[in-house]
Every structure is written in structure tokens, then in C-alpha cells.
Amino acid sequence: MRAVVDCNSFYCSCEKVFRPDLWKRPVVVLSNNDGCIISRSDEAKKIGIGMAGPYFLAKPLIEKHHVETFSSNYHLYGDMSRRVMDTLRNIIGEDRVEVYSVDEAFLDLSHIPADQLKELADALRDTVYQWTGIEVSVGIATTKTLCKVANHLAKKNKAETNCVYILDTPDKIYEALQKTEVNDIWGVGRKYAVKLMDNGIATAWDLSRIPEEWASRHLGGVIGARLIRELNGKESIKTDKPLVNKKMIATTRMFGDAVSNLRDIKEAIATYTSRAAEKLRRQQGAANVISIFVVPKEKANGPRFSHGPMLSSSVVLSKATADTKELIKPALLMAEKLFEDGRLYKKAGVILSGIVPDESIQGNLFTARRNESRLLMDTIDNVNFSMRDDVVKFAAAGTAKNWKMRQELRSPRYTTRWDEIFNVS
DNA sequence: TCTGGGGTCCTAGGACCC
DNA sequence: TCTGGGGTCCTAGGACCC
């Protein structure tokens, strides 16, 4: 068997750990730029605040019920995530934990006897709470997709499940699949859900009954066929070791206020390039391709929000590099090319791809200088990483940052900055 | 004058996830 | 007035090669 352990309302829970006064209160956390609501506590859900809705639309409700509101504090969430994952590794063993996202991990329980699964699940839930203050839900089943079904049901009715749900008999699986709507299945997004409903497939059970060929034709080829097999208890999603090395690295942001001049765009692009290059070096990679894009601000039209056109450009580098200087130069050239005078822009980004391991770089015999540059990059990374901020940066990134994102409601970085550490008095 | 078939590589775009 | 960011995988189609 395997399990999925998922933190409940993760970002909100992180905020609550350090604010006992909020434990029974509604809390929401906003996306970057304070644009959308991306995490809601149970109390906030009960009030009727929707997921991923724009903040400004929910604001009346938030004010009426005095919902505590936070900007994203990724330093805090990243550190709390590490603590939760360490706890899981401690209990179940290093090699049996596959971190899937910041708030979620799959566990390999193939060594646990069936009659001990419940006890283990309870222990996982209680220990993580005791050691980190974070509540988790545990779903146990034979495949990842069924684990997610179980986990979803555990969360949906906490009073009954106490955040643990185990699918270990055909009857329980049948019941769980009957209770799960197609749009709540892992791997079924909005488009597929509509298509399934149109074909009279409403529950996970219905979906598990359809032929693989149909799924293969209508749900993205092999992805659809795999989904059917998983629902039928046949493991089809590989558990290869978590991807340490990313195939693509992106840094993109909305601007706090729309930007109309080239200087600001170039500063933003230079900053994002520096950030992306840092991520690249952290995985000891080098990129062959750099792309940038800008998104002009457009009038809202139509009922469904959409981001207007994305104007992009990319360059294949003459040789793979992780050097910020070498990446900034083409990035700025592309920015100049894409920029149109008189237009307002609301977003920009940098994407590095064609990533290869650093050691595979076939250096030119005569470029011993590469090592120097590497040394400089390491130094800059170390300084920035230890300060957890951009203390050292390239001049092109500018210093004014009037395009910077809004973050008006951020909590202290309790666990990663000495001057913001949690104070017991 | 006639102009195949199979393979690979790359890119763009669509779908999904948290 | 105000709608996130960072990823993955898959497919189709074009370019190119022999």
C-alpha cells in the first residue's frame, strides 16, 4: 500500500502556528501581488470564501466577518514544509518519502502489515502536529490516484474520519468512488470534467467503468488510459525518484502597478534573470536556451478573466551557461525588441530551458576563466542565500524597483530571519 | 516526366497539478 | 481600480535526413 499525506489549508496553518489568537478564526492567504486567495482556513471556507477567487471580489465578505488576511510569506511556508517532510522521513524512513509539493508527500508503505495501517496513519497525523503544529490528512490505498481519492474524503468530513481514510477492501473502494465526483479526481481538470459530464460520467466509479480506449481517445491519450487503470487499483503512475533537476526554470511576476517604460521592464527582466540563474546554479545546471515574455495590460472583456496575449522571444545560446552576466545580455536585448512605446505592461518573465548538468559543459580549451566566473557566482549565491534576500545583485537589476509587487499584509519570517524571530514574552 | 516511406528531432500548444 | 507562480507531461505537426 501507499499513502498520501497532505497538509490541511497549508499556508493558513503556517500563519496560525505562530498566532494562537487566530486558532478558531477565519484566515486567508493571498497570492503574490495580493491578487488571488490561494489558501483558506476551514472557518473561512464555511463563511463562503471561494478558492482562487480574486481578492477584491471577496473583500466585502472578508471585512464583514473580520477574516484575518495575509500576503504570501514563502520563507515561512518553505521552512515549515521542510519540517513536516523531515518529520515524515523520521517516522517512515528517508527512502520511503516522495515529496510531491510544498504541502504534500507520497509514502511507500509496502513494508507495513495491513492490520497496522490505521495505527500508523494516526501516528503520522499526531506526530506531525506535535512536532510542527501543522494538521495533516492521510489517505491510504493501493495506487496514487486512489490515495488522493481517500485523502479527499478524509478532509471532506473531518469529524467522522479524524483526517484518516483507508481504502483496503473492494467495498470501501466502491463506496469511495461512488462518493467522488469526476471533477474531484486527481488528473481531471475543468476541461475534462465538462467532457465527462457531457458523456454521462458523473462519479469516479462511472469513470472507472469506461473502457481504456475511450479514455485514451478523449482524455489526452496515455494519460487517460493510465487514469482508468489507477482507479481500478493497477499502479500506473511511476514513483521515480523526485525530480531533483528541473527541465525548465522560470521566474515570472505580475507588476504591482502596470509599467510603461523600457527602463522598468529591463530592470524587471534583469532581476528575474538573476533569480532564475540562481535556481539553475543551485541544481548545478547550465541552460542552452533563454526565453523572455511580457504581457501587455488589456481592458477586461468577457465574463471569464483571461490574461491577454503573451509576447515572447527566445535565444539559443552558443553554449550552455549558468552565468548571470551571460544570460542577462541576451535577455535585455530581447526585452528591447519586444517593448513597444506607449503600451502598458502588467507582467513579465524569464524562462531557462535546455538545461544540462553543469559538468557536461564542453568548455573551450582556452577558457580557463570559466572557473573564475563560477567562483564569483558561488560567492554571490552564498551571500544571498545566507541573508535570504538580494543583498548583492547586478547593476542592471536596478535599485528603485517601482515595478515591484505588492505585499502589504505579510507576516514576519519567524523561522528564517533572526530579526523577525518569534518572540515569547 | 516521373517524385516514397520511415525515422528523428524540435517546437508550440494544450492539458493538468499544487 | 484590483484576477499568482512554477512546474510537468503529452501530442501534433513541421523540418530534415537517408
Short mmCIF file of C-alpha atoms (C1' of nucleotides) in Angstrom, two decimals:
data_model
loop_
_atom_site.label_atom_id
_atom_site.label_comp_id
_atom_site.label_asym_id
_atom_site.label_seq_id
_atom_site.Cartn_x
_atom_site.Cartn_y
_atom_site.Cartn_z
CA MET A 1 0.00 0.00 0.00
CA ARG A 2 0.93 3.63 -0.23
CA ALA A 3 -0.23 6.84 1.36
CA VAL A 4 -0.54 10.47 0.58
CA VAL A 5 -0.06 12.92 3.42
CA ASP A 6 -1.41 16.37 2.73
CA CYS A 7 -1.31 19.43 4.98
CA ASN A 8 -4.69 20.97 5.73
CA SER A 9 -5.01 24.56 4.45
CA PHE A 10 -1.23 24.64 4.49
CA TYR A 11 -0.42 28.34 4.15
CA CYS A 12 -3.15 29.33 6.60
CA SER A 13 -1.97 26.69 9.06
CA CYS A 14 1.57 28.06 8.89
CA GLU A 15 0.28 31.51 9.81
CA LYS A 16 -1.84 30.11 12.63
CA VAL A 17 1.01 28.21 14.26
CA PHE A 18 2.54 31.47 15.34
CA ARG A 19 -0.72 33.24 16.15
CA PRO A 20 -2.70 31.33 18.76
CA ASP A 21 -5.18 34.19 18.78
CA LEU A 22 -6.23 33.04 15.29
CA TRP A 23 -6.71 29.35 16.01
CA LYS A 24 -10.50 29.40 15.77
CA ARG A 25 -10.71 32.39 13.45
CA PRO A 26 -11.15 32.57 9.67
CA VAL A 27 -7.87 33.18 7.87
CA VAL A 28 -6.95 33.57 4.18
CA VAL A 29 -3.61 33.87 2.39
CA LEU A 30 -3.21 35.85 -0.84
CA SER A 31 -1.12 35.14 -3.92
CA ASN A 32 1.81 37.29 -4.89
CA ASN A 33 0.80 40.84 -5.55
CA ASP A 34 -2.17 40.27 -3.23
CA GLY A 35 -4.18 39.25 -6.28
CA CYS A 36 -5.99 36.00 -5.50
CA ILE A 37 -6.95 33.95 -2.48
CA ILE A 38 -4.82 30.82 -2.53
CA SER A 39 -5.41 29.31 0.91
CA ARG A 40 -8.42 29.39 3.24
CA SER A 41 -8.85 28.04 6.75
CA ASP A 42 -11.90 25.87 7.43
CA GLU A 43 -13.57 28.82 9.15
CA ALA A 44 -13.06 30.93 6.02
CA LYS A 45 -14.45 28.19 3.77
CA LYS A 46 -17.53 27.99 5.97
CA ILE A 47 -18.19 31.69 5.50
CA GLY A 48 -18.31 31.03 1.77
CA ILE A 49 -14.99 32.39 0.56
CA GLY A 50 -14.12 30.64 -2.70
CA MET A 51 -10.79 29.19 -3.78
CA ALA A 52 -8.57 31.08 -6.20
CA GLY A 53 -11.05 33.89 -6.39
CA PRO A 54 -9.78 37.43 -6.81
CA TYR A 55 -9.17 39.17 -3.51
CA PHE A 56 -11.04 42.33 -4.42
CA LEU A 57 -14.25 40.40 -5.08
CA ALA A 58 -14.12 38.62 -1.72
CA LYS A 59 -13.15 41.76 0.18
CA PRO A 60 -16.68 42.69 1.33
CA LEU A 61 -17.16 39.22 2.82
CA ILE A 62 -13.70 39.32 4.38
CA GLU A 63 -14.34 42.64 6.06
CA LYS A 64 -17.80 41.71 7.23
CA HIS A 65 -16.52 38.61 9.04
CA HIS A 66 -13.21 40.09 10.13
CA VAL A 67 -11.25 37.45 8.27
CA GLU A 68 -7.54 37.69 9.03
CA THR A 69 -5.72 38.23 5.72
CA PHE A 70 -2.05 37.58 4.90
CA SER A 71 0.17 38.18 1.89
CA SER A 72 2.24 35.13 0.89
CA ASN A 73 5.26 34.53 3.10
CA TYR A 74 7.20 31.90 1.18
CA HIS A 75 10.18 31.97 3.53
CA LEU A 76 7.90 30.80 6.31
CA TYR A 77 6.00 28.20 4.25
CA GLY A 78 9.17 26.76 2.76
CA ASP A 79 10.71 26.29 6.16
CA MET A 80 7.58 24.77 7.71
CA SER A 81 7.33 22.42 4.74
CA ARG A 82 10.86 21.20 5.36
CA ARG A 83 9.95 20.48 9.00
CA VAL A 84 6.87 18.48 8.04
CA MET A 85 8.80 16.43 5.47
CA ASP A 86 11.63 15.79 7.92
CA THR A 87 9.10 14.50 10.42
CA LEU A 88 7.66 12.08 7.86
CA ARG A 89 11.14 10.85 6.94
CA ASN A 90 11.91 10.38 10.58
CA ILE A 91 8.88 8.16 11.12
CA ILE A 92 8.76 6.11 7.94
CA GLY A 93 12.32 6.24 6.66
CA GLU A 94 14.24 8.51 4.34
CA ASP A 95 13.75 6.47 1.15
CA ARG A 96 10.04 5.95 1.53
CA VAL A 97 9.05 9.62 1.28
CA GLU A 98 8.44 11.20 -2.09
CA VAL A 99 7.86 14.92 -1.71
CA TYR A 100 5.24 15.86 -4.27
CA SER A 101 4.68 19.51 -3.49
CA VAL A 102 5.25 22.02 -0.74
CA ASP A 103 2.41 20.58 1.34
CA GLU A 104 2.12 17.01 0.15
CA ALA A 105 4.11 13.76 0.06
CA PHE A 106 3.55 10.17 -1.05
CA LEU A 107 4.76 7.42 1.26
CA ASP A 108 5.71 3.87 0.36
CA LEU A 109 4.05 1.60 2.93
CA SER A 110 4.76 -1.70 1.22
CA HIS A 111 6.55 -2.94 4.35
CA ILE A 112 3.66 -2.26 6.75
CA PRO A 113 1.31 -5.18 7.61
CA ALA A 114 -2.31 -4.46 6.70
CA ASP A 115 -3.53 -4.57 10.28
CA GLN A 116 -1.11 -1.83 11.30
CA LEU A 117 -2.03 0.77 8.69
CA LYS A 118 -4.60 2.56 10.81
CA GLU A 119 -2.28 2.82 13.76
CA LEU A 120 0.48 4.17 11.56
CA ALA A 121 -1.77 6.75 9.91
CA ASP A 122 -2.86 8.03 13.31
CA ALA A 123 0.75 8.24 14.42
CA LEU A 124 1.74 10.20 11.33
CA ARG A 125 -1.05 12.70 11.87
CA ASP A 126 -0.39 13.13 15.58
CA THR A 127 3.39 13.33 15.39
CA VAL A 128 3.43 15.89 12.60
CA TYR A 129 1.02 18.01 14.59
CA GLN A 130 3.01 17.66 17.77
CA TRP A 131 6.36 18.44 16.18
CA THR A 132 5.33 21.20 13.77
CA GLY A 133 1.88 22.45 14.71
CA ILE A 134 0.56 21.56 11.26
CA GLU A 135 -2.55 19.40 10.75
CA VAL A 136 -2.37 16.79 8.02
CA SER A 137 -4.78 14.37 6.34
CA VAL A 138 -3.75 10.86 5.39
CA GLY A 139 -5.20 8.79 2.55
CA ILE A 140 -4.12 5.16 2.13
CA ALA A 141 -4.77 2.87 -0.86
CA THR A 142 -3.03 0.79 -3.50
CA THR A 143 -2.42 3.48 -6.13
CA LYS A 144 -1.60 7.17 -6.00
CA THR A 145 -4.87 8.15 -7.60
CA LEU A 146 -6.86 6.11 -5.08
CA CYS A 147 -4.76 7.61 -2.26
CA LYS A 148 -5.83 11.03 -3.46
CA VAL A 149 -9.46 9.93 -3.51
CA ALA A 150 -9.10 8.67 0.07
CA ASN A 151 -7.33 11.83 1.17
CA HIS A 152 -10.03 14.00 -0.31
CA LEU A 153 -12.71 12.11 1.61
CA ALA A 154 -10.66 12.29 4.81
CA LYS A 155 -10.56 16.07 4.51
CA LYS A 156 -14.16 16.45 3.48
CA ASN A 157 -15.57 15.02 6.66
CA LYS A 158 -13.04 15.52 9.41
CA ALA A 159 -15.44 14.91 12.28
CA GLU A 160 -16.09 11.40 11.07
CA THR A 161 -12.69 10.48 9.68
CA ASN A 162 -10.38 12.34 12.02
CA CYS A 163 -8.37 13.10 8.89
CA VAL A 164 -7.55 9.47 8.05
CA TYR A 165 -9.19 7.38 5.33
CA ILE A 166 -8.08 3.92 4.26
CA LEU A 167 -9.23 2.06 1.15
CA ASP A 168 -8.32 -1.54 1.90
CA THR A 169 -11.35 -3.53 0.71
CA PRO A 170 -13.30 -3.63 -2.56
CA ASP A 171 -16.40 -2.42 -0.71
CA LYS A 172 -14.66 0.63 0.67
CA ILE A 173 -13.20 1.43 -2.73
CA TYR A 174 -16.61 1.11 -4.36
CA GLU A 175 -18.18 3.40 -1.78
CA ALA A 176 -15.40 5.96 -2.05
CA LEU A 177 -15.52 6.07 -5.85
CA GLN A 178 -19.31 6.47 -5.76
CA LYS A 179 -18.94 9.43 -3.41
CA THR A 180 -16.33 11.19 -5.54
CA GLU A 181 -17.39 13.47 -8.38
CA VAL A 182 -15.29 13.43 -11.52
CA ASN A 183 -14.11 16.99 -11.04
CA ASP A 184 -12.59 15.98 -7.69
CA ILE A 185 -10.39 13.31 -9.26
CA TRP A 186 -6.67 13.91 -9.43
CA GLY A 187 -5.87 14.32 -13.13
CA VAL A 188 -9.29 15.57 -14.16
CA GLY A 189 -9.28 19.32 -14.65
CA ARG A 190 -12.04 21.68 -15.73
CA LYS A 191 -11.98 20.76 -19.42
CA TYR A 192 -12.05 17.01 -18.90
CA ALA A 193 -14.71 17.29 -16.20
CA VAL A 194 -17.05 19.03 -18.64
CA LYS A 195 -16.37 16.45 -21.31
CA LEU A 196 -17.06 13.60 -18.89
CA MET A 197 -20.29 15.11 -17.60
CA ASP A 198 -21.43 15.62 -21.19
CA ASN A 199 -20.98 11.90 -21.68
CA GLY A 200 -22.95 11.00 -18.59
CA ILE A 201 -19.91 10.15 -16.49
CA ALA A 202 -20.50 11.81 -13.15
CA THR A 203 -18.60 9.91 -10.48
CA ALA A 204 -15.20 8.32 -10.11
CA TRP A 205 -16.99 4.97 -10.14
CA ASP A 206 -18.55 5.74 -13.53
CA LEU A 207 -15.14 6.72 -14.83
CA SER A 208 -13.53 3.54 -13.55
CA ARG A 209 -16.04 1.52 -15.62
CA ILE A 210 -15.33 3.05 -19.02
CA PRO A 211 -13.01 1.32 -21.49
CA GLU A 212 -9.42 2.44 -21.62
CA GLU A 213 -9.72 3.08 -25.35
CA TRP A 214 -12.41 5.69 -24.79
CA ALA A 215 -10.29 7.43 -22.16
CA SER A 216 -7.30 7.23 -24.40
CA ARG A 217 -9.19 8.90 -27.23
CA HIS A 218 -10.83 11.64 -25.16
CA LEU A 219 -8.63 12.31 -22.16
CA GLY A 220 -5.20 13.07 -23.55
CA GLY A 221 -4.02 9.69 -24.82
CA VAL A 222 -1.90 7.66 -22.45
CA ILE A 223 -2.80 9.97 -19.57
CA GLY A 224 -6.45 8.96 -19.78
CA ALA A 225 -5.73 5.25 -20.04
CA ARG A 226 -3.44 5.49 -17.04
CA LEU A 227 -6.12 7.22 -15.02
CA ILE A 228 -8.58 4.39 -15.61
CA ARG A 229 -6.04 1.77 -14.58
CA GLU A 230 -5.18 3.69 -11.41
CA LEU A 231 -8.84 3.93 -10.41
CA ASN A 232 -9.03 0.16 -10.84
CA GLY A 233 -6.18 -0.38 -8.44
CA LYS A 234 -3.47 -1.02 -11.01
CA GLU A 235 -0.46 1.13 -10.32
CA SER A 236 0.38 3.09 -13.42
CA ILE A 237 1.93 6.31 -12.22
CA LYS A 238 5.59 5.77 -11.68
CA THR A 239 7.20 6.69 -8.44
CA ASP A 240 10.55 7.51 -9.83
CA LYS A 241 12.71 9.49 -7.53
CA PRO A 242 11.51 13.03 -7.12
CA LEU A 243 12.84 15.25 -9.86
CA VAL A 244 15.86 16.87 -8.36
CA ASN A 245 16.82 18.51 -11.58
CA LYS A 246 14.30 20.71 -13.26
CA LYS A 247 14.00 20.67 -17.01
CA MET A 248 12.84 24.23 -17.12
CA ILE A 249 13.29 27.10 -14.69
CA ALA A 250 11.04 30.13 -14.74
CA THR A 251 10.81 33.38 -12.84
CA THR A 252 7.76 35.43 -13.72
CA ARG A 253 5.81 38.11 -11.91
CA MET A 254 2.88 40.42 -12.21
CA PHE A 255 3.89 44.01 -11.56
CA GLY A 256 2.48 45.83 -8.56
CA ASP A 257 1.46 48.60 -10.92
CA ALA A 258 1.48 48.37 -14.68
CA VAL A 259 4.68 49.60 -16.25
CA SER A 260 5.03 51.75 -19.36
CA ASN A 261 8.73 52.42 -19.81
CA LEU A 262 11.53 50.30 -21.13
CA ARG A 263 13.83 51.03 -18.21
CA ASP A 264 11.49 49.38 -15.71
CA ILE A 265 10.89 46.39 -17.98
CA LYS A 266 14.61 45.88 -18.36
CA GLU A 267 15.18 46.11 -14.62
CA ALA A 268 12.50 43.54 -14.03
CA ILE A 269 13.90 41.21 -16.70
CA ALA A 270 17.41 41.56 -15.28
CA THR A 271 16.14 40.79 -11.79
CA TYR A 272 14.18 37.74 -12.91
CA THR A 273 17.14 36.51 -14.92
CA SER A 274 19.36 36.76 -11.84
CA ARG A 275 16.83 34.84 -9.81
CA ALA A 276 16.38 32.13 -12.45
CA ALA A 277 20.15 31.78 -12.84
CA GLU A 278 20.45 31.28 -9.08
CA LYS A 279 17.95 28.44 -9.20
CA LEU A 280 19.85 26.99 -12.13
CA ARG A 281 23.16 27.04 -10.27
CA ARG A 282 21.58 25.57 -7.17
CA GLN A 283 20.85 22.41 -9.17
CA GLN A 284 24.28 22.61 -10.79
CA GLY A 285 22.79 23.08 -14.21
CA ALA A 286 23.51 25.20 -17.23
CA ALA A 287 20.94 26.43 -19.75
CA ASN A 288 21.09 26.31 -23.53
CA VAL A 289 18.03 28.45 -24.13
CA ILE A 290 16.72 31.62 -22.56
CA SER A 291 13.26 33.00 -23.29
CA ILE A 292 11.56 36.09 -22.00
CA PHE A 293 7.99 37.31 -22.28
CA VAL A 294 5.95 40.38 -21.48
CA VAL A 295 2.19 40.64 -21.13
CA PRO A 296 0.50 43.92 -22.07
CA LYS A 297 -2.28 45.11 -19.86
CA GLU A 298 -5.65 44.91 -21.55
CA LYS A 299 -9.13 46.00 -20.75
CA ALA A 300 -11.18 43.28 -19.13
CA ASN A 301 -13.53 41.82 -21.70
CA GLY A 302 -15.95 38.98 -21.37
CA PRO A 303 -17.13 37.27 -18.21
CA ARG A 304 -14.17 34.97 -17.81
CA PHE A 305 -10.89 36.54 -16.81
CA SER A 306 -8.01 35.94 -19.16
CA HIS A 307 -4.52 37.26 -19.45
CA GLY A 308 -4.21 38.88 -22.91
CA PRO A 309 -1.55 37.90 -25.37
CA MET A 310 1.89 36.96 -24.24
CA LEU A 311 4.69 38.38 -26.36
CA SER A 312 7.70 36.17 -26.18
CA SER A 313 11.11 35.68 -27.68
CA SER A 314 13.88 33.18 -27.16
CA VAL A 315 17.54 32.71 -27.93
CA VAL A 316 19.62 29.58 -28.27
CA LEU A 317 22.92 30.32 -26.57
CA SER A 318 26.18 29.44 -28.26
CA LYS A 319 26.99 27.30 -25.25
CA ALA A 320 25.18 26.28 -22.10
CA THR A 321 25.77 28.67 -19.24
CA ALA A 322 24.73 29.44 -15.69
CA ASP A 323 26.48 32.78 -15.60
CA THR A 324 24.13 35.62 -14.80
CA LYS A 325 26.11 38.07 -16.92
CA GLU A 326 25.90 35.85 -19.99
CA LEU A 327 22.18 35.37 -19.51
CA ILE A 328 21.27 38.98 -18.79
CA LYS A 329 22.79 40.26 -22.02
CA PRO A 330 20.52 38.37 -24.47
CA ALA A 331 17.59 38.82 -22.10
CA LEU A 332 17.88 42.59 -22.23
CA LEU A 333 18.28 42.58 -26.00
CA MET A 334 15.06 40.61 -26.31
CA ALA A 335 13.33 42.98 -23.91
CA GLU A 336 14.25 45.92 -26.11
CA LYS A 337 12.97 44.10 -29.15
CA LEU A 338 9.62 43.19 -27.60
CA PHE A 339 8.95 46.53 -25.95
CA GLU A 340 6.61 48.90 -27.74
CA ASP A 341 6.49 52.51 -26.76
CA GLY A 342 3.15 53.70 -25.49
CA ARG A 343 1.98 50.31 -24.26
CA LEU A 344 1.27 49.38 -20.66
CA TYR A 345 2.63 46.08 -19.34
CA LYS A 346 1.42 44.13 -16.34
CA LYS A 347 3.65 41.09 -16.26
CA ALA A 348 7.00 39.78 -17.44
CA GLY A 349 9.03 36.65 -17.05
CA VAL A 350 12.20 34.74 -17.85
CA ILE A 351 12.37 31.04 -18.68
CA LEU A 352 15.56 28.98 -18.85
CA SER A 353 15.38 25.66 -20.69
CA GLY A 354 17.52 23.14 -22.50
CA ILE A 355 19.07 22.52 -19.10
CA VAL A 356 22.09 20.22 -18.90
CA PRO A 357 24.24 19.22 -15.94
CA ASP A 358 26.97 21.71 -15.30
CA GLU A 359 29.78 19.15 -15.57
CA SER A 360 28.68 18.27 -19.07
CA ILE A 361 29.58 21.69 -20.36
CA GLN A 362 32.17 21.15 -23.03
CA GLY A 363 34.36 24.07 -22.15
CA ASN A 364 36.61 25.70 -24.65
CA LEU A 365 40.22 24.73 -24.05
CA PHE A 366 41.16 28.34 -23.74
CA THR A 367 38.51 29.47 -21.35
CA ALA A 368 40.09 28.82 -18.02
CA ARG A 369 38.31 31.97 -17.00
CA ARG A 370 35.12 30.00 -16.59
CA ASN A 371 36.28 28.94 -13.19
CA GLU A 372 36.69 32.49 -12.07
CA SER A 373 33.21 33.30 -13.18
CA ARG A 374 31.92 30.22 -11.41
CA LEU A 375 33.66 31.34 -8.23
CA LEU A 376 32.06 34.76 -8.43
CA MET A 377 28.62 33.21 -8.94
CA ASP A 378 29.07 30.92 -5.96
CA THR A 379 30.06 33.83 -3.80
CA ILE A 380 27.05 35.85 -4.80
CA ASP A 381 24.76 32.88 -4.18
CA ASN A 382 26.21 32.23 -0.78
CA VAL A 383 25.79 35.79 0.34
CA ASN A 384 22.25 35.99 -0.97
CA PHE A 385 21.27 32.62 0.39
CA SER A 386 22.60 33.29 3.87
CA MET A 387 20.84 36.62 4.02
CA ARG A 388 17.80 35.13 2.32
CA ASP A 389 17.50 38.26 0.27
CA ASP A 390 19.07 40.04 -2.66
CA VAL A 391 21.81 41.85 -0.85
CA VAL A 392 24.23 41.54 -3.73
CA LYS A 393 22.96 41.99 -7.25
CA PHE A 394 23.83 43.16 -10.71
CA ALA A 395 23.58 46.83 -11.56
CA ALA A 396 21.20 46.07 -14.41
CA ALA A 397 18.64 44.91 -11.90
CA GLY A 398 18.38 48.45 -10.65
CA THR A 399 17.71 49.64 -7.15
CA ALA A 400 14.45 51.53 -7.35
CA LYS A 401 12.11 48.63 -8.13
CA ASN A 402 9.00 50.69 -8.59
CA TRP A 403 7.60 47.76 -10.57
CA LYS A 404 7.84 45.57 -7.52
CA MET A 405 4.90 43.52 -6.44
CA ARG A 406 2.53 44.47 -3.70
CA GLN A 407 2.80 42.56 -0.44
CA GLU A 408 1.12 44.64 2.15
CA LEU A 409 -0.02 42.03 4.63
CA ARG A 410 2.98 39.71 5.03
CA SER A 411 3.60 38.12 8.42
CA PRO A 412 7.10 38.02 9.95
CA ARG A 413 9.51 35.39 8.65
CA TYR A 414 9.50 33.78 12.10
CA THR A 415 11.75 30.86 11.33
CA THR A 416 14.30 32.15 8.82
CA ARG A 417 15.26 35.66 9.96
CA TRP A 418 16.82 36.45 13.29
CA ASP A 419 15.33 39.91 13.40
CA GLU A 420 11.83 38.55 12.82
CA ILE A 421 12.04 35.51 15.08
CA PHE A 422 9.03 34.52 17.12
CA ASN A 423 9.07 36.28 20.47
CA VAL A 424 7.71 34.72 23.65
CA SER A 425 7.22 37.31 26.32
"C1'" DT B 1 8.49 13.22 -66.97
"C1'" DC B 2 8.39 10.69 -63.05
"C1'" DT B 3 8.78 12.45 -57.05
"C1'" DG B 4 8.36 7.20 -51.26
"C1'" DG B 5 8.42 5.99 -46.76
"C1'" DG B 6 10.17 5.87 -42.43
"C1'" DG B 7 12.68 7.80 -38.87
"C1'" DT B 8 14.27 11.56 -35.62
"C1'" DC B 9 14.37 15.96 -33.63
"C1'" DC B 10 12.36 20.17 -32.33
"C1'" DT B 11 8.72 23.42 -31.05
"C1'" DA B 12 4.22 25.11 -29.92
"C1'" DG B 13 0.29 24.41 -27.60
"C1'" DG B 14 -2.94 22.12 -24.56
"C1'" DA B 15 -3.95 19.79 -20.56
"C1'" DC B 16 -3.01 19.06 -15.83
"C1'" DC B 17 -1.05 19.74 -10.86
"C1'" DC B 18 -0.32 22.42 -6.33
"C1'" DT C 1 -9.21 50.02 -9.92
"C1'" DC C 2 -7.72 45.39 -8.33
"C1'" DT C 3 -7.52 38.07 -11.07
"C1'" DG C 4 -0.35 34.08 -8.83
"C1'" DG C 5 3.74 31.47 -9.91
"C1'" DG C 6 6.22 27.48 -11.18
"C1'" DG C 7 6.27 23.33 -12.91
"C1'" DT C 8 5.21 18.54 -15.65
"C1'" DC C 9 3.80 15.53 -19.45
"C1'" DC C 10 1.86 14.58 -23.93
"C1'" DT C 11 0.65 15.29 -28.84
"C1'" DA C 12 0.67 17.12 -33.35
"C1'" DG C 13 3.00 18.91 -36.96
"C1'" DG C 14 6.94 20.73 -39.46
"C1'" DA C 15 11.80 20.29 -40.84
"C1'" DC C 16 15.14 17.44 -42.07
"C1'" DC C 17 17.61 13.14 -43.26
"C1'" DC C 18 18.54 8.94 -45.90
#
